[in-house]
PDB file of C-alpha atoms in Angstrom:
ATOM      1  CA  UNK A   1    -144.607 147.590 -20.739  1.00  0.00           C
ATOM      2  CA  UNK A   2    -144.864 150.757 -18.447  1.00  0.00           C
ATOM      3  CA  UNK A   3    -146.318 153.938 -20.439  1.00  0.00           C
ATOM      4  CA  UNK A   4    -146.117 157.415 -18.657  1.00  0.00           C
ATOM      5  CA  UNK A   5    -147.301 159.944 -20.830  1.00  0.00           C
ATOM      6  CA  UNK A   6    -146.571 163.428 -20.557  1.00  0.00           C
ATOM      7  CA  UNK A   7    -149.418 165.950 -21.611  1.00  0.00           C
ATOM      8  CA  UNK A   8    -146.693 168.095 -24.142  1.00  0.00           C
ATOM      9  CA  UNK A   9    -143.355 167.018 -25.485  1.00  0.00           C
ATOM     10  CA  UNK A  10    -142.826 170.999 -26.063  1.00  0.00           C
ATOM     11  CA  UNK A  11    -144.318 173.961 -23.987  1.00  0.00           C
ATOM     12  CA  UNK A  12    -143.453 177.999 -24.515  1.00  0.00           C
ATOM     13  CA  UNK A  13    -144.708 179.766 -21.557  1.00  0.00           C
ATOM     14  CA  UNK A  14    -144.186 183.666 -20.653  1.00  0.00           C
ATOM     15  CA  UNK A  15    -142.937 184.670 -17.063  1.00  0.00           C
ATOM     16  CA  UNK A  16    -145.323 184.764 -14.752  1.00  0.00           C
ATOM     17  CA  UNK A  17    -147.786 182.518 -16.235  1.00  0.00           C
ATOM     18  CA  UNK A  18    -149.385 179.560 -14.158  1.00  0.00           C
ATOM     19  CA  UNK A  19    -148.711 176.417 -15.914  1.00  0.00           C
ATOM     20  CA  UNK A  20    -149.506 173.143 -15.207  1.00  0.00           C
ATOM     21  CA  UNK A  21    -147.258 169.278 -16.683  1.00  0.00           C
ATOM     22  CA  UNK A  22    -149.567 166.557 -16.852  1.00  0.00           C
ATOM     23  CA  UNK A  23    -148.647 162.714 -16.089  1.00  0.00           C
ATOM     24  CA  UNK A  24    -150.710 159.514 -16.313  1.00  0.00           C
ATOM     25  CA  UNK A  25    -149.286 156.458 -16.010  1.00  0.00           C
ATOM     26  CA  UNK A  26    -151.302 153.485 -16.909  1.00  0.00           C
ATOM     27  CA  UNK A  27    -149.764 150.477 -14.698  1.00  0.00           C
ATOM     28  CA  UNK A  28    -151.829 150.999 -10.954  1.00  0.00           C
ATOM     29  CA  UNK A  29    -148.453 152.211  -9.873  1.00  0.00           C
ATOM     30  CA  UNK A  30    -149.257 154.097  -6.407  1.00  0.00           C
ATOM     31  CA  UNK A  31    -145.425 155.816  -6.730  1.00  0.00           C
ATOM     32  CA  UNK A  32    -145.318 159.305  -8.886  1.00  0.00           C
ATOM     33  CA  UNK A  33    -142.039 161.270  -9.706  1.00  0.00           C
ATOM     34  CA  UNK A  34    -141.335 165.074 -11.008  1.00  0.00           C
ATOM     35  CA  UNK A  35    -137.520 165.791 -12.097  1.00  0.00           C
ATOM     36  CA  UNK A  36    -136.375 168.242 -13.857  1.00  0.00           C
ATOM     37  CA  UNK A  37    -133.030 167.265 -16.014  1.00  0.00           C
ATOM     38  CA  UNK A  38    -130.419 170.204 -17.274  1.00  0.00           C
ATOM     39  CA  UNK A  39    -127.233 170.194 -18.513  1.00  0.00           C
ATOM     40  CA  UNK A  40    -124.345 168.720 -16.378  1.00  0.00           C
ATOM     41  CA  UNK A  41    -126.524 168.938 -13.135  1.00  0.00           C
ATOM     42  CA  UNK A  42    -127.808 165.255 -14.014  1.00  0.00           C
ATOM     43  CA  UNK A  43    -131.861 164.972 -12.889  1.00  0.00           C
ATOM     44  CA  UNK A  44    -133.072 166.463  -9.945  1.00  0.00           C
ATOM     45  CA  UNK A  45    -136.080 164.991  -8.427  1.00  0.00           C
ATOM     46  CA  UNK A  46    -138.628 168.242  -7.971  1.00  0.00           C
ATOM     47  CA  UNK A  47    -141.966 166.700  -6.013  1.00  0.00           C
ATOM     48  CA  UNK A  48    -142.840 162.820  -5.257  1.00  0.00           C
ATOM     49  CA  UNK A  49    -146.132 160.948  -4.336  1.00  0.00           C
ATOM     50  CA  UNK A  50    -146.913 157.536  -2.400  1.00  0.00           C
ATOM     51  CA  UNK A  51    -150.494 157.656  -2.672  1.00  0.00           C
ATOM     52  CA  UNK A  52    -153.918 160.019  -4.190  1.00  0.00           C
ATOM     53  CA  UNK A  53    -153.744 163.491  -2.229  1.00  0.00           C
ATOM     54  CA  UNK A  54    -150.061 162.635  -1.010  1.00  0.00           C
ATOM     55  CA  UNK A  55    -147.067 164.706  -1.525  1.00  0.00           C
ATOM     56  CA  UNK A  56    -143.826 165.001  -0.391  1.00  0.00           C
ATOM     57  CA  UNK A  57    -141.096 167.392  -1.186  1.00  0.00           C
ATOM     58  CA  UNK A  58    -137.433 166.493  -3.170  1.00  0.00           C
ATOM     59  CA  UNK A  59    -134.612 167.715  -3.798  1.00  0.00           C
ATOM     60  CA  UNK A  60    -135.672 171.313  -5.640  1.00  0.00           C
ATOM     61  CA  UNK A  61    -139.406 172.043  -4.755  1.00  0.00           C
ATOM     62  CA  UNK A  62    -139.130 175.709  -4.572  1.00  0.00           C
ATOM     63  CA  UNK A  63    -141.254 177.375  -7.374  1.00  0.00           C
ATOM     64  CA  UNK A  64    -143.248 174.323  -8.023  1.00  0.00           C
ATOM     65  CA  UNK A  65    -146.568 172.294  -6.596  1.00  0.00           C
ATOM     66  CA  UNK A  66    -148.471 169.015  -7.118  1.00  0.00           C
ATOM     67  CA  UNK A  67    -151.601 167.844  -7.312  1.00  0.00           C
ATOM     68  CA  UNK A  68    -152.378 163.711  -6.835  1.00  0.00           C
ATOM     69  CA  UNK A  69    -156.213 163.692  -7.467  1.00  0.00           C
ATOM     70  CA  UNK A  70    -156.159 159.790  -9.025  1.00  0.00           C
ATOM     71  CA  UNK A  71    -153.606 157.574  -8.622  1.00  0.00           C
ATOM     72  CA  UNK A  72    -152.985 157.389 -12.479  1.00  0.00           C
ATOM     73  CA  UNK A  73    -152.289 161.523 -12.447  1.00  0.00           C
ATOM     74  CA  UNK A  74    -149.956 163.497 -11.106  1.00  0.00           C
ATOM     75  CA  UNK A  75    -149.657 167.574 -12.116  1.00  0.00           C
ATOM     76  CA  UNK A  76    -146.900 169.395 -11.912  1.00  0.00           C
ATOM     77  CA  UNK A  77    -147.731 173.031 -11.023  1.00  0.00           C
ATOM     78  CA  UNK A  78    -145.359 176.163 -11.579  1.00  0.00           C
ATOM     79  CA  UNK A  79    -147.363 179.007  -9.564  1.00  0.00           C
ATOM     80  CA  UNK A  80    -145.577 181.300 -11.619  1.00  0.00           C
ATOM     81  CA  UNK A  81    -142.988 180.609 -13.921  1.00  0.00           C
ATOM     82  CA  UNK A  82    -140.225 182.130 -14.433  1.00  0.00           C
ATOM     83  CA  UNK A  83    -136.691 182.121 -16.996  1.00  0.00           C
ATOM     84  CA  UNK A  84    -134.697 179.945 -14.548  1.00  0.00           C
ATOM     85  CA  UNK A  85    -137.618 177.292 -14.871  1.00  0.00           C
ATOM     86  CA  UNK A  86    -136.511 176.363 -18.710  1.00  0.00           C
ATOM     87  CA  UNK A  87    -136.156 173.130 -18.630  1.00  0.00           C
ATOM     88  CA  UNK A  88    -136.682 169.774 -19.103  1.00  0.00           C
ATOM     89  CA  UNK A  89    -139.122 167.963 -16.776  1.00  0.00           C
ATOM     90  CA  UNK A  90    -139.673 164.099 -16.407  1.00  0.00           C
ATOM     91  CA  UNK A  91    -142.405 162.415 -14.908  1.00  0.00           C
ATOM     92  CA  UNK A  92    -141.629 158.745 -13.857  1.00  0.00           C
ATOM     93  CA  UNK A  93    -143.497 156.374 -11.963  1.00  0.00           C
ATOM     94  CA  UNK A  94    -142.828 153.209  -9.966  1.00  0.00           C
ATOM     95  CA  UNK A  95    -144.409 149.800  -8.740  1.00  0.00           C
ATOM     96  CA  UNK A  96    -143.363 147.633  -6.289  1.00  0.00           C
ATOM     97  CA  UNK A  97    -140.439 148.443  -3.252  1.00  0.00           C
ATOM     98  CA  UNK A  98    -137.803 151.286  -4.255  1.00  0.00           C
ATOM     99  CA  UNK A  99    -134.518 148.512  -3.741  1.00  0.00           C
ATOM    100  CA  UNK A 100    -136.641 146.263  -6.429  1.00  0.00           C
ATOM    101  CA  UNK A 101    -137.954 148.034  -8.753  1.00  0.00           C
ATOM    102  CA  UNK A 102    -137.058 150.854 -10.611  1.00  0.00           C
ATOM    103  CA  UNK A 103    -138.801 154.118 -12.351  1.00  0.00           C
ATOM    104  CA  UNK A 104    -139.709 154.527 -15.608  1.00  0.00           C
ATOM    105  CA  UNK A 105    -140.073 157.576 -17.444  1.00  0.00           C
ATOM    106  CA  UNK A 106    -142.358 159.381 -19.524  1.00  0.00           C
ATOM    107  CA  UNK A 107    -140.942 161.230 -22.714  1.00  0.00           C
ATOM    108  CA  UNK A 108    -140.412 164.403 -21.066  1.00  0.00           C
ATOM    109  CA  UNK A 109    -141.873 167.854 -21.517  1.00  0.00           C
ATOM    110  CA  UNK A 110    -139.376 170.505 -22.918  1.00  0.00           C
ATOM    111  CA  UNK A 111    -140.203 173.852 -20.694  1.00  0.00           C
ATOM    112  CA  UNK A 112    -139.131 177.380 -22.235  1.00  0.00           C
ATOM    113  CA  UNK A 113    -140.210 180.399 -20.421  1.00  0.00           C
ATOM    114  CA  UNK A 114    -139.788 183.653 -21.971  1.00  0.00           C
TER     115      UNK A 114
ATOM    116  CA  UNK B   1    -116.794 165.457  -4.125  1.00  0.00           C
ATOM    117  CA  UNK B   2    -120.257 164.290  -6.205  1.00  0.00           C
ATOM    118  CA  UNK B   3    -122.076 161.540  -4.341  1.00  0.00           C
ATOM    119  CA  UNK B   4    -122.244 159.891  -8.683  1.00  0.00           C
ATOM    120  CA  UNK B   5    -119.212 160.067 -10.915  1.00  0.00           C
ATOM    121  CA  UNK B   6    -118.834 159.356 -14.295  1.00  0.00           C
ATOM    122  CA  UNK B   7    -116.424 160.307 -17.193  1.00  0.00           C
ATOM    123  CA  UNK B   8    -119.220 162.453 -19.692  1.00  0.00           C
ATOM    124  CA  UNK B   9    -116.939 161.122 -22.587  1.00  0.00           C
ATOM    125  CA  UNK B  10    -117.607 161.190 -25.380  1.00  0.00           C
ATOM    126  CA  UNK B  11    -116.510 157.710 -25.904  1.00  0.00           C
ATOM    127  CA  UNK B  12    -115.921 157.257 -29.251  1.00  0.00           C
ATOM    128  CA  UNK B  13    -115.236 153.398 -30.646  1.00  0.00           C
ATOM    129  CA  UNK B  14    -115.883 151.788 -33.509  1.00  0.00           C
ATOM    130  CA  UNK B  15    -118.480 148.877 -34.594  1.00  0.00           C
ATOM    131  CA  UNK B  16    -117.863 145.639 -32.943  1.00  0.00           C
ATOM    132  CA  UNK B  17    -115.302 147.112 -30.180  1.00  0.00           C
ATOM    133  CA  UNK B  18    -116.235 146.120 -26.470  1.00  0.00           C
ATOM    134  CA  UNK B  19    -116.674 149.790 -24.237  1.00  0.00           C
ATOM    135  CA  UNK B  20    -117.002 149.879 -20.600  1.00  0.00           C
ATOM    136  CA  UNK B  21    -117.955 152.801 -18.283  1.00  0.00           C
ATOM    137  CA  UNK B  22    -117.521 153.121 -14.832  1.00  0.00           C
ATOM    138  CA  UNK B  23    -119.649 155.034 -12.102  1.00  0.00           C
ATOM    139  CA  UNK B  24    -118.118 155.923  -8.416  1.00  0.00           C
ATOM    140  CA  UNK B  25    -120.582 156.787  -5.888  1.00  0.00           C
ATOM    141  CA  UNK B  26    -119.788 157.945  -2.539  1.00  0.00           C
ATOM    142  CA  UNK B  27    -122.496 156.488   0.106  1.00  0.00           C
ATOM    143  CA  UNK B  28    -120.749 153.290   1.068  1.00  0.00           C
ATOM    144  CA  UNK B  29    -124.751 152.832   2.223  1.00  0.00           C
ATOM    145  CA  UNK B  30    -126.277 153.099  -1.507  1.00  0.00           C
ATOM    146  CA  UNK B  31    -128.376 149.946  -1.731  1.00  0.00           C
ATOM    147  CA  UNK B  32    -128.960 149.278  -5.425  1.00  0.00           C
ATOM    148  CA  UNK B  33    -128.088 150.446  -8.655  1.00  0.00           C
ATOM    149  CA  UNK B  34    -129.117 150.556 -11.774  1.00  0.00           C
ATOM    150  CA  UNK B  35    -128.119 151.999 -15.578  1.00  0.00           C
ATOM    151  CA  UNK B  36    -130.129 154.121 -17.907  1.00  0.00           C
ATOM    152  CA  UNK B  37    -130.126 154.571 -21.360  1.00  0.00           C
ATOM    153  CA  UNK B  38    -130.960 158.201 -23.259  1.00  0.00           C
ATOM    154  CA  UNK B  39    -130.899 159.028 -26.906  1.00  0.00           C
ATOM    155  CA  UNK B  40    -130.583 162.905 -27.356  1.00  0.00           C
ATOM    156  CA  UNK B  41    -133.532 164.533 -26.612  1.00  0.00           C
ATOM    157  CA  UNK B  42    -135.529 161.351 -25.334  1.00  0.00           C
ATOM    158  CA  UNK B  43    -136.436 160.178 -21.571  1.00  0.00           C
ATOM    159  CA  UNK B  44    -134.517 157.998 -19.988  1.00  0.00           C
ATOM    160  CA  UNK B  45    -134.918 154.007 -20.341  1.00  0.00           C
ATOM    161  CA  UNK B  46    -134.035 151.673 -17.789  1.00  0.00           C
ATOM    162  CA  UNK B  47    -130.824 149.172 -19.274  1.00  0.00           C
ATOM    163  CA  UNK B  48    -130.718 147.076 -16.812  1.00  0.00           C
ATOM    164  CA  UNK B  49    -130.510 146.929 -13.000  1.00  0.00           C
ATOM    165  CA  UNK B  50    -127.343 145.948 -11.266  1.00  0.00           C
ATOM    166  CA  UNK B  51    -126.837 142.698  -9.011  1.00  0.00           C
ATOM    167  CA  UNK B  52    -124.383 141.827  -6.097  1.00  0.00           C
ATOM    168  CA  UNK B  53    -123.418 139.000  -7.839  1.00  0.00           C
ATOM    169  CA  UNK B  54    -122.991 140.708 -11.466  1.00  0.00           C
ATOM    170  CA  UNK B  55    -125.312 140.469 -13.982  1.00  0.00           C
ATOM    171  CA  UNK B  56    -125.529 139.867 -18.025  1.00  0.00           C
ATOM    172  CA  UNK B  57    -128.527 140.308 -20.758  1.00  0.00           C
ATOM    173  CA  UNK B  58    -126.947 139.935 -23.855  1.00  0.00           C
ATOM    174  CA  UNK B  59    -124.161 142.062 -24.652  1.00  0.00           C
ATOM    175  CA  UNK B  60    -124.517 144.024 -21.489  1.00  0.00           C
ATOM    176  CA  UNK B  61    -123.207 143.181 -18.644  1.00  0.00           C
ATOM    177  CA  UNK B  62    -123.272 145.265 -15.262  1.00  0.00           C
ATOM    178  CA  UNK B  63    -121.257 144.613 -12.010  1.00  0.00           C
ATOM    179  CA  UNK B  64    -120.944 145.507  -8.628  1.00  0.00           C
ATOM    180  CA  UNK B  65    -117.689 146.520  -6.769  1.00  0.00           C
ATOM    181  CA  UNK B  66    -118.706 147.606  -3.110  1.00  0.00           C
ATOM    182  CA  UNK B  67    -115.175 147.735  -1.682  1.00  0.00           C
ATOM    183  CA  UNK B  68    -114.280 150.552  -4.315  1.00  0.00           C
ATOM    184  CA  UNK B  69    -117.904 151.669  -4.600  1.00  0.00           C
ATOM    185  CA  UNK B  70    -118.034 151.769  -8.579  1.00  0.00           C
ATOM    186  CA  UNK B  71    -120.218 150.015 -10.557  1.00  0.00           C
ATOM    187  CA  UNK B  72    -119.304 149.775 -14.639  1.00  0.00           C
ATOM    188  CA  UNK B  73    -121.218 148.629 -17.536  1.00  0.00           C
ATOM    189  CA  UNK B  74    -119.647 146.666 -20.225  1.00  0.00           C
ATOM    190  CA  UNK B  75    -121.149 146.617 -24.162  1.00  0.00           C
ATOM    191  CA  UNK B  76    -119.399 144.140 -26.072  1.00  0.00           C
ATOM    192  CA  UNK B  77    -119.407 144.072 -29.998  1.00  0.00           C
ATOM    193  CA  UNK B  78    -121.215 147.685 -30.127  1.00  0.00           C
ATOM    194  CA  UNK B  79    -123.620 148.900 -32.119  1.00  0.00           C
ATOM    195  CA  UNK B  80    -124.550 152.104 -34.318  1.00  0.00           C
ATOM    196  CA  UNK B  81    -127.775 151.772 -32.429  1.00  0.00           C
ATOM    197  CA  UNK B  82    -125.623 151.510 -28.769  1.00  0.00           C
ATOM    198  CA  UNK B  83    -125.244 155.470 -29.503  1.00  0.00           C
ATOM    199  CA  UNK B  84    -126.608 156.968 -26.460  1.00  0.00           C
ATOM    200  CA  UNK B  85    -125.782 158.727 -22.971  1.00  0.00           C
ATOM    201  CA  UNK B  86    -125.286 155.742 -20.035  1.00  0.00           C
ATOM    202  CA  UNK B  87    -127.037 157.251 -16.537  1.00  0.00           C
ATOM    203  CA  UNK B  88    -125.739 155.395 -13.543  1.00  0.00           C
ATOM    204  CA  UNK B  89    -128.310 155.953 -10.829  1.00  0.00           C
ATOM    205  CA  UNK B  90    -127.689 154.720  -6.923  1.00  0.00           C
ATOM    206  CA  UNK B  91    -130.234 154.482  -4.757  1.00  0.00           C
ATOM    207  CA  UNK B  92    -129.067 155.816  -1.261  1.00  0.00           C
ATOM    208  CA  UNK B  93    -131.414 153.319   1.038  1.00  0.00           C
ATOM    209  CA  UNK B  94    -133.072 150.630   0.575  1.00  0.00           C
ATOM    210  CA  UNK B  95    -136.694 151.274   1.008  1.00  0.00           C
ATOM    211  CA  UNK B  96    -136.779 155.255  -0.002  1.00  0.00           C
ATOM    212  CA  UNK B  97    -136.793 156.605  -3.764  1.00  0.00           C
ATOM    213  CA  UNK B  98    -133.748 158.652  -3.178  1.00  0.00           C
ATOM    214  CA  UNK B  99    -131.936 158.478  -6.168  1.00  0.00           C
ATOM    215  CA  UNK B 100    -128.620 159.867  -7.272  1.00  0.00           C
ATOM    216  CA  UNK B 101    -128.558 160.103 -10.901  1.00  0.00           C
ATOM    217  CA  UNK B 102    -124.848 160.769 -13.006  1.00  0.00           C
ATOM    218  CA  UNK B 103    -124.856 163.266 -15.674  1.00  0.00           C
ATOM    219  CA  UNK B 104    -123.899 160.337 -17.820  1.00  0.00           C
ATOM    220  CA  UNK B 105    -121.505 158.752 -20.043  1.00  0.00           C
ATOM    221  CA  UNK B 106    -121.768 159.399 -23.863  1.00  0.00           C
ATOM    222  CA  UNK B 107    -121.140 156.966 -26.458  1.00  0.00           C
ATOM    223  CA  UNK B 108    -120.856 157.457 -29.872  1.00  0.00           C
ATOM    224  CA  UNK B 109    -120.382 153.930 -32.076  1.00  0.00           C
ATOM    225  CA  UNK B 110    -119.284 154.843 -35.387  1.00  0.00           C
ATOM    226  CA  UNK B 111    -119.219 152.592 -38.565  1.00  0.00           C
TER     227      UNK B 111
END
């Protein structure tokens, strides 16, 4: 089975704070997701990755940054945070061609900013 | 009009009742298709993928309608443990990770 493991299953942050989602996945996958999921807008896909030290924008990048040092991690950065950022974020990860095979998620971190 | 549909129920039927859901999407060039399963407050788990041709494991079964561009799920004889929300996702293309997820269907199976 695929595990993705997300660093917290529940985060309280303040505005303005820098504050950084972990993700390891432990399958070789080269293919790294961020989405964030709220309420009747279904998930969003934030930030994706192909490869270590490659990034590529989604849907909703603005506020946010990644970093792809290893090919098990992927970070999720928000530079600094603020109330419209409450969330809930998902990191999933994929092996294989994107018709074929499909993502699997990690438990999800719930985001509050105050 | 959203490029995923689906009715956010709640569908509510009892134990042992056959359910199905249906998902439009609107890119006549989505490529493949899949259904995801997520219990309140969890991530979501892959169900099953969804086949051309239709496909079955166990008491789900998926298909495919291109002409109409809907795909539904079926559960037959449901159980408590079937209570979830049902994601339809569509992949746009092929060979890119664009995916359109639905806000989902809910199901509640009650005793």
């Amino acid at each position: 089975d695929v595990k993705v493991t997300q660093s917290s299953r529940y985060l309280v942050k303040r505005t303005g704070e820098k504050v950084f989602l972990e993700c390891v996945q432990d399958m070789d996958h080269e293919n790294m997701f961020w989405y964030r999921q709220d309420p009747g807008l279904g998930l969003r896909l934030i930030y994706f990755s192909y490869d270590v030290k490659m990034k590529e924008k989604g849907d909703i990048p603005e506020g946010y940054s990644v970093s792809r040092e290893k090919k098990e991690r992927f970070s999720l950065i928000l530079e600094s945070a603020s109330t419209n950022q409450t969330s809930m974020y998902l990191c999933a990860s994929r092996g294989g061609t994107p018709g074929d095979q499909p993502q699997h998620f990690g438990d999800g971190t719930r985001l509050s900013i105050l | 009009r959203k490029e995923v549909e689906q009715d956010p129920g709640p569908f509510n039927v009892p134990e042992g009742a056959t359910v199905a859901f249906n998902c439009t999407y609107s890119n006549s060039a989505s490529q493949s298709f899949f259904w995801y399963r997520q219990d309140c407050r969890k991530e979501p788990k892959l169900l099953m993928s969804v086949y051309s041709s239709g496909n079955e494991d166990g008491r789900f079964t998926a298909q495919l309608n291109r002409a109409s561009q809907y795909i539904s799920l079926l559960i037959r004889d449901s159980k408590l443990s079937d209570s979830a929300t049902y994601l339809c996702v569509v992949n746009l293309a092929y060979n890119t990770d664009k995916l359109i997820f639905g806000t989902g269907t809910r199901l509640q199976v009650f005793p």
